[in-house]
PDB file of C-alpha atoms in Angstrom:
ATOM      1  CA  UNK A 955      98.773 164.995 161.456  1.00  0.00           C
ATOM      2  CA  UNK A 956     100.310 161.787 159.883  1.00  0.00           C
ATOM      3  CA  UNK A 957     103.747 161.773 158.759  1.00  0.00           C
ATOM      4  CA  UNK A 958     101.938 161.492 155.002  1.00  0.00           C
ATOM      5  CA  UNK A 959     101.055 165.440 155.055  1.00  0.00           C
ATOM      6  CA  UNK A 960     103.347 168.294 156.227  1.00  0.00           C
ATOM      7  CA  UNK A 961     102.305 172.017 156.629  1.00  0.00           C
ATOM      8  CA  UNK A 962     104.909 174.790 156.342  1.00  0.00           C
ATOM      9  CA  UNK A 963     103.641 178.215 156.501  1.00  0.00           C
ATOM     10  CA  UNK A 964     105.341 181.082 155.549  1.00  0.00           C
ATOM     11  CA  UNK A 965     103.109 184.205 155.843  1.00  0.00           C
ATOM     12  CA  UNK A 966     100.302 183.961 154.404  1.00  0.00           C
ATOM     13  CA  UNK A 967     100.777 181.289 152.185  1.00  0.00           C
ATOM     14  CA  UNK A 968     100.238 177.302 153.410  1.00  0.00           C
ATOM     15  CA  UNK A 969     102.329 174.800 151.795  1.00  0.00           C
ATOM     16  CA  UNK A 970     100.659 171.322 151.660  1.00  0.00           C
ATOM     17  CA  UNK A 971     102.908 168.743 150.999  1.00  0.00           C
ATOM     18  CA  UNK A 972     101.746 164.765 150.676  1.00  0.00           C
ATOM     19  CA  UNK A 973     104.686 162.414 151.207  1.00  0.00           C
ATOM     20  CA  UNK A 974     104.162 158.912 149.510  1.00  0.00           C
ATOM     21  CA  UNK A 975     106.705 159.111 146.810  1.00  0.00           C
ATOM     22  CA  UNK A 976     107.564 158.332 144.690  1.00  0.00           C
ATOM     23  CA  UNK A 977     103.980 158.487 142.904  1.00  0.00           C
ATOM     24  CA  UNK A 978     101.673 159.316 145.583  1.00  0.00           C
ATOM     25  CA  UNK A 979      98.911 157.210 145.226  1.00  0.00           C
ATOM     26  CA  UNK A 980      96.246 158.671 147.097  1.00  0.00           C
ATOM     27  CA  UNK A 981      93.089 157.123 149.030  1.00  0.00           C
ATOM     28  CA  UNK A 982      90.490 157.876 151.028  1.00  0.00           C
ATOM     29  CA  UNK A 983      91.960 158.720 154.421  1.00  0.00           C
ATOM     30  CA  UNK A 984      94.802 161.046 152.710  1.00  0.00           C
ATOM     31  CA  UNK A 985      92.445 163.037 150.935  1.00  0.00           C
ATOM     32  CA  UNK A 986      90.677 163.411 154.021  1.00  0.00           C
ATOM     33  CA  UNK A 987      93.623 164.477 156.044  1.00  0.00           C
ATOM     34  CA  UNK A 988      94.175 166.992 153.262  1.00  0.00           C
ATOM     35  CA  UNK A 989      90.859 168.217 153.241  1.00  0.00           C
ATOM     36  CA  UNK A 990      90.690 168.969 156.969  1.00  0.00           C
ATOM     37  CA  UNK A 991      93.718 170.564 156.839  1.00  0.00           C
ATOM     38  CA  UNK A 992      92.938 172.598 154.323  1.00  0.00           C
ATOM     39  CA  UNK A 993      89.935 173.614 155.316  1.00  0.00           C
ATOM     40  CA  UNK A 994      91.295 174.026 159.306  1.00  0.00           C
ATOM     41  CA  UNK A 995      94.176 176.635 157.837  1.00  0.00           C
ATOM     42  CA  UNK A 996      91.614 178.685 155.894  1.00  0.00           C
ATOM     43  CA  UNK A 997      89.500 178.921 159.141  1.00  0.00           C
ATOM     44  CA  UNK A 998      91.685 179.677 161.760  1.00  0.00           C
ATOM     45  CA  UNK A 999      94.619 181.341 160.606  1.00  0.00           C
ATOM     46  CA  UNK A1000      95.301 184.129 158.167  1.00  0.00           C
ATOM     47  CA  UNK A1001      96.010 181.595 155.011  1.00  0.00           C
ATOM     48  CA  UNK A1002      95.623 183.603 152.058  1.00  0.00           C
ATOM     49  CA  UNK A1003      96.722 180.839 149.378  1.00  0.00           C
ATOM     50  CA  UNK A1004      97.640 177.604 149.757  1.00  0.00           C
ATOM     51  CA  UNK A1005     100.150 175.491 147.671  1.00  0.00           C
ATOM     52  CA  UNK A1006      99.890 171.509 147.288  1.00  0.00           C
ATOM     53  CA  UNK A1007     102.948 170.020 146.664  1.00  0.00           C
ATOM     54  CA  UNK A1008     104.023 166.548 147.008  1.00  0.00           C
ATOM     55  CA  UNK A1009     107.577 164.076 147.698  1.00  0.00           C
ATOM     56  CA  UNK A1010     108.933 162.453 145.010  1.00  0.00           C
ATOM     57  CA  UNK A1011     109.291 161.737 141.642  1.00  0.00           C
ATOM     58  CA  UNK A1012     105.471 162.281 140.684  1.00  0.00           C
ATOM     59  CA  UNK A1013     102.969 164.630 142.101  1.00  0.00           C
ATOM     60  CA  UNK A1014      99.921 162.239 142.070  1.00  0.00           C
ATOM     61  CA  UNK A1015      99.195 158.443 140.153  1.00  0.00           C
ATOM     62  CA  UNK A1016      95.877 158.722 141.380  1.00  0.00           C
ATOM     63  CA  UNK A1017      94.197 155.410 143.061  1.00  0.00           C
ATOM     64  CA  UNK A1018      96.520 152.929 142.629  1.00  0.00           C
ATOM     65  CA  UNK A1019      93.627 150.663 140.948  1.00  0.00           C
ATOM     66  CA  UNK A1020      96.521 147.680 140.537  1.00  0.00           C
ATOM     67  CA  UNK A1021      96.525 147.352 144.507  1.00  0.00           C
ATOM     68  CA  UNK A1022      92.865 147.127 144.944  1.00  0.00           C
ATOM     69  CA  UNK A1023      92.571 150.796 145.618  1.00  0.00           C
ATOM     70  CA  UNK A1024      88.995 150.728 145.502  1.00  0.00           C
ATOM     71  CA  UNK A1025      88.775 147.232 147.504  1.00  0.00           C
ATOM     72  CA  UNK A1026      85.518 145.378 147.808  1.00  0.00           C
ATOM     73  CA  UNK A1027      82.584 148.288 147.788  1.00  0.00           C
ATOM     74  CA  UNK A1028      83.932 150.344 144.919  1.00  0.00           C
ATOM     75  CA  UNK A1029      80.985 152.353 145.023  1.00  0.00           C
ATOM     76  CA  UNK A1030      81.042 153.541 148.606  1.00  0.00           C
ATOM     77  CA  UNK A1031      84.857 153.825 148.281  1.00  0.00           C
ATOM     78  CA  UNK A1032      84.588 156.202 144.941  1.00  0.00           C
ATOM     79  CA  UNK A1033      81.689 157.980 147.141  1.00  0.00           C
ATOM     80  CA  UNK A1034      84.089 158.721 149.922  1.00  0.00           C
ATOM     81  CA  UNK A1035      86.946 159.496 147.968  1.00  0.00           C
ATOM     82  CA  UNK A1036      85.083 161.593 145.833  1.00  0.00           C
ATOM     83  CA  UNK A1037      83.505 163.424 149.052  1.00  0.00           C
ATOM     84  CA  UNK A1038      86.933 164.670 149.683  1.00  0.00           C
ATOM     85  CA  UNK A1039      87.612 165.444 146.185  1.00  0.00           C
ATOM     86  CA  UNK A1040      84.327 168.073 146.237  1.00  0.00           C
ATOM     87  CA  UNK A1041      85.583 169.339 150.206  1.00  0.00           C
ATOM     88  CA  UNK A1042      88.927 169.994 147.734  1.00  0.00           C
ATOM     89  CA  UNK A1043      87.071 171.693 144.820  1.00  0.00           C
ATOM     90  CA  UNK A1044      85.373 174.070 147.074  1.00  0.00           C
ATOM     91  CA  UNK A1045      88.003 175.706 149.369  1.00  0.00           C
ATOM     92  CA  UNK A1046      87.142 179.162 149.775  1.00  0.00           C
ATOM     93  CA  UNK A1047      90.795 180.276 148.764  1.00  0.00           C
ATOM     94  CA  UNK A1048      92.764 180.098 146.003  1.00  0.00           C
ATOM     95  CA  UNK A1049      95.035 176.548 145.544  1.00  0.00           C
ATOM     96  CA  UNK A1050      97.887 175.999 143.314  1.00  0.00           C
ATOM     97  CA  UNK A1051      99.247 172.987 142.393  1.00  0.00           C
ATOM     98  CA  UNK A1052     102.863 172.147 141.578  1.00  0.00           C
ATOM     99  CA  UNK A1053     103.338 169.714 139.230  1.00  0.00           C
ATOM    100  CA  UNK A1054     106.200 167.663 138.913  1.00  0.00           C
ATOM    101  CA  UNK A1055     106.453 164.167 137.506  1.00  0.00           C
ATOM    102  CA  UNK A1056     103.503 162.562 136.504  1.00  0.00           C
ATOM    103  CA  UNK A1057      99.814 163.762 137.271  1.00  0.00           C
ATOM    104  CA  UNK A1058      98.108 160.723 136.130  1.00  0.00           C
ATOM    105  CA  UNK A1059      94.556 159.594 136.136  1.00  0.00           C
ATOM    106  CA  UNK A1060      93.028 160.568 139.946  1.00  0.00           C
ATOM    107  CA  UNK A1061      96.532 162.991 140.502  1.00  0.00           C
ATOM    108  CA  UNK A1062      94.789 165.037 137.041  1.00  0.00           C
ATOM    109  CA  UNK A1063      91.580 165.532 139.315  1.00  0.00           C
ATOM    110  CA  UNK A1064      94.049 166.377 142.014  1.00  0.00           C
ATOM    111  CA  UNK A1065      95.766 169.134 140.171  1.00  0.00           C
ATOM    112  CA  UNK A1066      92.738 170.325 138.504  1.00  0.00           C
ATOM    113  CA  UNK A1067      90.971 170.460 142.029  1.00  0.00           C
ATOM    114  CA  UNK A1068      93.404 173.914 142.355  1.00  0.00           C
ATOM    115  CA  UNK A1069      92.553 176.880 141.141  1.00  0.00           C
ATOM    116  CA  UNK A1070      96.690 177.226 139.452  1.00  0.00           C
ATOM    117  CA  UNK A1071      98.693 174.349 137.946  1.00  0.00           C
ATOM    118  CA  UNK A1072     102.509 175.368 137.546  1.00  0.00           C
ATOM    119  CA  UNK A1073     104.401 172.656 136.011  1.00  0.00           C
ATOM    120  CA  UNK A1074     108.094 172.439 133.941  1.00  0.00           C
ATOM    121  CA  UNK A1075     108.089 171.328 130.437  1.00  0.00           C
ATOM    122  CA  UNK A1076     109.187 167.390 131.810  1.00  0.00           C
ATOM    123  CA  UNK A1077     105.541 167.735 133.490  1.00  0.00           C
ATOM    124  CA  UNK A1078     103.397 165.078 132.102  1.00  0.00           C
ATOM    125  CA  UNK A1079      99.229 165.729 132.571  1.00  0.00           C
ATOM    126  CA  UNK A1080      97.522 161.785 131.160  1.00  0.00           C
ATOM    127  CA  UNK A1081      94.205 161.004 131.775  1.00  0.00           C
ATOM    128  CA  UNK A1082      95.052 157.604 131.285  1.00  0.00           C
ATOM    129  CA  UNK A1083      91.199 156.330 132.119  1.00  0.00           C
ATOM    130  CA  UNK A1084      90.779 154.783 128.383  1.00  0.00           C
ATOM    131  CA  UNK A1085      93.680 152.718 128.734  1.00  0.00           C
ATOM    132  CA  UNK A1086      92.207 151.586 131.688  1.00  0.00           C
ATOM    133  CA  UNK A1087      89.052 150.695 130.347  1.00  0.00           C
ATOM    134  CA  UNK A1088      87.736 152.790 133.111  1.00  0.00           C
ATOM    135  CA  UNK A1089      85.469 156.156 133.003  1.00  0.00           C
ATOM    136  CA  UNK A1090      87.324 159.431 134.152  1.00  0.00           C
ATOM    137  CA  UNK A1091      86.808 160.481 137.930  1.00  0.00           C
ATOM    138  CA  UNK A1092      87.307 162.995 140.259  1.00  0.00           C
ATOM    139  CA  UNK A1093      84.885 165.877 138.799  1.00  0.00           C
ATOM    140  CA  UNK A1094      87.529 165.810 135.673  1.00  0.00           C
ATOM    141  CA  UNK A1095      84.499 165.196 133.451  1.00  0.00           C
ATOM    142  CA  UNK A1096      83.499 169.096 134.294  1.00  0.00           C
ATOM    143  CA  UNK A1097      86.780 170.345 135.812  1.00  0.00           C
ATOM    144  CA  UNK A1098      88.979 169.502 132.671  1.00  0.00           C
ATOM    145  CA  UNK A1099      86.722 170.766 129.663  1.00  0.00           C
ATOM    146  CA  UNK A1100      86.256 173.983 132.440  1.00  0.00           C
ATOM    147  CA  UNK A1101      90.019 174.424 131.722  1.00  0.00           C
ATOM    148  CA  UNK A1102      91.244 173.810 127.936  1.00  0.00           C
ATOM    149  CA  UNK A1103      87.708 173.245 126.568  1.00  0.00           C
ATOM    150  CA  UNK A1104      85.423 170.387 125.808  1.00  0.00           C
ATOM    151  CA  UNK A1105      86.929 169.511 122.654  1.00  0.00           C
ATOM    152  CA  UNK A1106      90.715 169.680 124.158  1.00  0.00           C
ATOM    153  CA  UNK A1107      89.320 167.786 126.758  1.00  0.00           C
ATOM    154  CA  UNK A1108      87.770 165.261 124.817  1.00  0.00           C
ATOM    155  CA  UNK A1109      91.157 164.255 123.039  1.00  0.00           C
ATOM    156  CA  UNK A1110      92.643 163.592 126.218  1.00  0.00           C
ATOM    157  CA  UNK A1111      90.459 161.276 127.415  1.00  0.00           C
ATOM    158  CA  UNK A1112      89.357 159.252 124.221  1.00  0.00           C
ATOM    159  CA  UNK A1113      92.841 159.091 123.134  1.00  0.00           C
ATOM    160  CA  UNK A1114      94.607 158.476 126.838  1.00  0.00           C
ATOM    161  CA  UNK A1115      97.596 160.824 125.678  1.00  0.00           C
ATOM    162  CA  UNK A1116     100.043 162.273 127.651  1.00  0.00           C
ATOM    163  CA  UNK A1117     100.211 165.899 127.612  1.00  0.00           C
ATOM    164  CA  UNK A1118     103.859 167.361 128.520  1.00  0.00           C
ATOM    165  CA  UNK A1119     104.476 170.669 130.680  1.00  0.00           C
ATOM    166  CA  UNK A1120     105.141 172.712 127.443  1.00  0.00           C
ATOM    167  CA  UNK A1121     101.777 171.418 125.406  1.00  0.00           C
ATOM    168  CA  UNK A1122      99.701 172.025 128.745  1.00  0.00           C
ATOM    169  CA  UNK A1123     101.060 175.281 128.994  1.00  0.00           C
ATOM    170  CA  UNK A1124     100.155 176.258 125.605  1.00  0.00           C
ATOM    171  CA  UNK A1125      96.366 174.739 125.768  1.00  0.00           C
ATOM    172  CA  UNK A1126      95.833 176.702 129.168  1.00  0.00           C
ATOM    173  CA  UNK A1127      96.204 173.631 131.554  1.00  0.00           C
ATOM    174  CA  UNK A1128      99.627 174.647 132.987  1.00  0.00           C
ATOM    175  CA  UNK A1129      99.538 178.142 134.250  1.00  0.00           C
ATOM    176  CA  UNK A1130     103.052 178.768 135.002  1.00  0.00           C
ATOM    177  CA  UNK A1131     105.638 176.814 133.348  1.00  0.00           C
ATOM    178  CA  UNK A1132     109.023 177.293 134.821  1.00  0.00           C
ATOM    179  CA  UNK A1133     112.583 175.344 135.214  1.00  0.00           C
ATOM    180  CA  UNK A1134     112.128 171.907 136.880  1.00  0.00           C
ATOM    181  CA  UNK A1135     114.183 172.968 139.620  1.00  0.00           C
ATOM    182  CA  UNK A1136     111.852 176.424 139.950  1.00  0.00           C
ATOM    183  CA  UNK A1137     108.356 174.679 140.411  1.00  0.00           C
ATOM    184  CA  UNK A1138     108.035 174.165 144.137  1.00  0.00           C
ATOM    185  CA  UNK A1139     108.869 178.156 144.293  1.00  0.00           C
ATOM    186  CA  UNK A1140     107.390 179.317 141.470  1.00  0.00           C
ATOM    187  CA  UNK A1141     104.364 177.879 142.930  1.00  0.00           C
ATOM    188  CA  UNK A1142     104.989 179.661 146.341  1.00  0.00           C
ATOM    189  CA  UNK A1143     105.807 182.824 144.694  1.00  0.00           C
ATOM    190  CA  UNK A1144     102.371 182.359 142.809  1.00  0.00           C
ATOM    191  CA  UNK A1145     100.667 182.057 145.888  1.00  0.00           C
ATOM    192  CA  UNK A1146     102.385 185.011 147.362  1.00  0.00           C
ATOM    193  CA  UNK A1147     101.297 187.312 145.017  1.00  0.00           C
ATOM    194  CA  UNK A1148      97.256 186.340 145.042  1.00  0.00           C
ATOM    195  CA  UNK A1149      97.704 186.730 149.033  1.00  0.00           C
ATOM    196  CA  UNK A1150      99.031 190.223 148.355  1.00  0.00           C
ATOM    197  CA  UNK A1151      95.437 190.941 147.496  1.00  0.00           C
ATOM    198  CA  UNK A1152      92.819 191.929 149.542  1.00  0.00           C
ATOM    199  CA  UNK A1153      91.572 188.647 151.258  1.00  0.00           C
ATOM    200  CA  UNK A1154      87.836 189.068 151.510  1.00  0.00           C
ATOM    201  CA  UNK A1155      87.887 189.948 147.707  1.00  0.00           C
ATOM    202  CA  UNK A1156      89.812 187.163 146.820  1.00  0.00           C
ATOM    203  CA  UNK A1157      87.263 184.707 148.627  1.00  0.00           C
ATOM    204  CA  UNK A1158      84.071 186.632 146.700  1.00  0.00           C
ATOM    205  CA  UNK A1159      85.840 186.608 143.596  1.00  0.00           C
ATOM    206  CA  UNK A1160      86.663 182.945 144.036  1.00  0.00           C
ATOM    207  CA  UNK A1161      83.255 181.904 145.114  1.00  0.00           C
ATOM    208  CA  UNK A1162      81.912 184.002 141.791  1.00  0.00           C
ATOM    209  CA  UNK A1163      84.223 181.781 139.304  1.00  0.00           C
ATOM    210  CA  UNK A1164      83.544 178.827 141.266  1.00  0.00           C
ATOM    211  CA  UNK A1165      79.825 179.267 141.266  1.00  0.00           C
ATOM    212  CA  UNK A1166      79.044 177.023 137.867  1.00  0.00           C
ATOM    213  CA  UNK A1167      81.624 174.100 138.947  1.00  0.00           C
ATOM    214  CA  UNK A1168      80.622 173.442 141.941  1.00  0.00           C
ATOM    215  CA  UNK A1169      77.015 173.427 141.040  1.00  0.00           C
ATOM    216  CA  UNK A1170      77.968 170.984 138.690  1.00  0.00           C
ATOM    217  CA  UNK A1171      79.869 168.876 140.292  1.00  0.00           C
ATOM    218  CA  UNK A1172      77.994 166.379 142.754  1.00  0.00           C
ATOM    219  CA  UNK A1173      75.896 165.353 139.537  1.00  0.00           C
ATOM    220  CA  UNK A1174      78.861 164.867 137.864  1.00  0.00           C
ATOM    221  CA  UNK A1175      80.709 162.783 140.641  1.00  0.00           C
ATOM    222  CA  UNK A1176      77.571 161.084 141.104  1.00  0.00           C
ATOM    223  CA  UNK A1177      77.210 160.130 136.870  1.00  0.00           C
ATOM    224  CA  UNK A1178      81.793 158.906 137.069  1.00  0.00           C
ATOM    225  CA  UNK A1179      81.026 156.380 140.282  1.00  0.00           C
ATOM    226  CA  UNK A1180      78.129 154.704 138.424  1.00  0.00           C
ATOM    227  CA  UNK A1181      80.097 154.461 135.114  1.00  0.00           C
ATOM    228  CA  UNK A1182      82.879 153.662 136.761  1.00  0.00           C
ATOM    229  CA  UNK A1183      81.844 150.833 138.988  1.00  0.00           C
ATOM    230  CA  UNK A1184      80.038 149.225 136.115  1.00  0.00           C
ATOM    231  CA  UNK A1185      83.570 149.202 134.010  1.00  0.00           C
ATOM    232  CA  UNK A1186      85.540 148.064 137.087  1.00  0.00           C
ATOM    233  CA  UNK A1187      83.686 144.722 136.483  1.00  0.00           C
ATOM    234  CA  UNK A1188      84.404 144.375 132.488  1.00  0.00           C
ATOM    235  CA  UNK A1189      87.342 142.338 130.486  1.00  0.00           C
ATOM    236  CA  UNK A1190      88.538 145.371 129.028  1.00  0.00           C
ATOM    237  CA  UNK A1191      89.259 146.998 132.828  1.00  0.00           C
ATOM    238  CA  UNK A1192      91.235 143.651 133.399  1.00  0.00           C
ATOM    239  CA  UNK A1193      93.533 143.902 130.701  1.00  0.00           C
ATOM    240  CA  UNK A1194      93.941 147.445 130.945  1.00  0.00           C
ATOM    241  CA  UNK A1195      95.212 146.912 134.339  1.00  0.00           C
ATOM    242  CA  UNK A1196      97.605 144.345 133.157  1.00  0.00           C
ATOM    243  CA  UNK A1197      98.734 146.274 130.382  1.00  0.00           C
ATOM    244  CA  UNK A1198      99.761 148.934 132.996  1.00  0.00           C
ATOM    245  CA  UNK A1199     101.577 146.395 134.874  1.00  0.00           C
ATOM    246  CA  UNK A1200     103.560 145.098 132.232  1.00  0.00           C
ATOM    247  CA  UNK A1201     103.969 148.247 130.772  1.00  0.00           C
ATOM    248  CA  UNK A1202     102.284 147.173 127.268  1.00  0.00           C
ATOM    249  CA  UNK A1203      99.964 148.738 125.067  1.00  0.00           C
ATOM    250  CA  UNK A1204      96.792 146.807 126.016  1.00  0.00           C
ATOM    251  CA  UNK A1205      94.666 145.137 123.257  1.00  0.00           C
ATOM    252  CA  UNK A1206      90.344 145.114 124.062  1.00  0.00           C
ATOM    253  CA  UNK A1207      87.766 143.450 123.250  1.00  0.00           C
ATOM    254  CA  UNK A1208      84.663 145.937 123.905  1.00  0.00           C
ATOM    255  CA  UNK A1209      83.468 143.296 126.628  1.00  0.00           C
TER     256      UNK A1209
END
């Protein structure tokens, strides 16, 4: 294991943890590692629930699109990426997410990947895609409207607003919302009390809710990498990146 992903068990609960703070850009070979953990823990030990968690002052930024996080073959690296974000979707136990910071972009497919989201009312959920000029990814186009709706989810994406702790709580996206201090427990705690439940049930009952989503899912992934990779090329994706980077609201052009 790299030193960018730390287990800690305690029972049967597995904590997760990704360490690149303090926004935790993610990319191929970290989802990866975090897939085959997670699914190595489900297989071989007596893991229950698991709980991802990460360092820092944001739980996930997503690709870090600014760096070149998609390089020169954004379509084979969306593919792969997006590969471990299905591997992620379809663990066969229960996964919650604590939230803290920022869960922006690529980090909101993250945390909607789990099956819980606790987050504190400074929590901030932005599926920032439209600001930069750039399709949503990560299964969000089926995950998110599976979770507050299509027409909740269509706000946050056309409008690129962030959605605090408190408002994501109240539109169903935030399951628990708790002190900041509270969330890496809370989460724990969470996950303690679905592995008090009998295991094999838990997996069926999982695999039952889960049916629909993952069925939809590869089509969907499939649909975000060709949208995507044709906006990565467009004006608009350019200044929305260096809006971001200066931190301004960025002005487009439709081109």
């Amino acid at each position: 294991m790299s030193e960018e992903l730390s287990v800690r068990l305690d029972g049967h609960v597995a904590v997760l943890e990704i360490h690149r703070p303090p926004n935790n850009h993610f990319d191929h070979a970290l989802l990866k590692e975090l897939a085959d953990t997670a699914e190595e823990l489900v297989a071989t030990g007596d893991r229950r629930a698991l709980v991802v968690c990460s360092e820092g002052k944001n739980f996930c930024a997503g690709v870090d699109f600014a760096a070149g996080g998609v390089g020169d073959t954004p379509v084979r690296t969306l593919s792969a990426i997006y590969g471990e974000a299905l591997r992620l979707f379809a663990l066969p136990v229960p996964v919650v997410a604590a939230v803290q910071g920022a869960a922006v972009g690529g980090g909101l497919g993250l945390a909607c990947a789990a099956d819980f989201r606790v987050a504190a009312p400074s929590t901030r959920f932005h599926a920032n895609f439209g600001l930069l000029g750039l399709h949503q990814g990560f299964g969000l186009s089926v995950s998110l409207p599976a979770i507050v709706g299509r027409q909740k989810a269509a706000d946050m994406f056309y409008t690129a607003r962030r959605v605090t702790g408190t408002e994501a709580h109240a539109i169903g996206l935030a399951d628990l919302l708790v002190d900041e201090a509270a969330l890496r427990s809370a989460a724990v705690d969470h996950a303690h009390r679905i592995a008090a439940s009998a295991p094999l049930t838990v997996r069926s009952m999982k695999a039952t809710l889960r049916a629909d989503l993952l069925a939809a899912l590869p089509a969907a992934l499939d649909r975000e990498i060709v949208e995507q990779n044709k906006q990565l090329g467009t004006k608009d994706h350019e200044a929305g990146v260096s809006a971001s980077l200066a931190r301004v609201r960025p002005s487009f052009t439709g081109e």
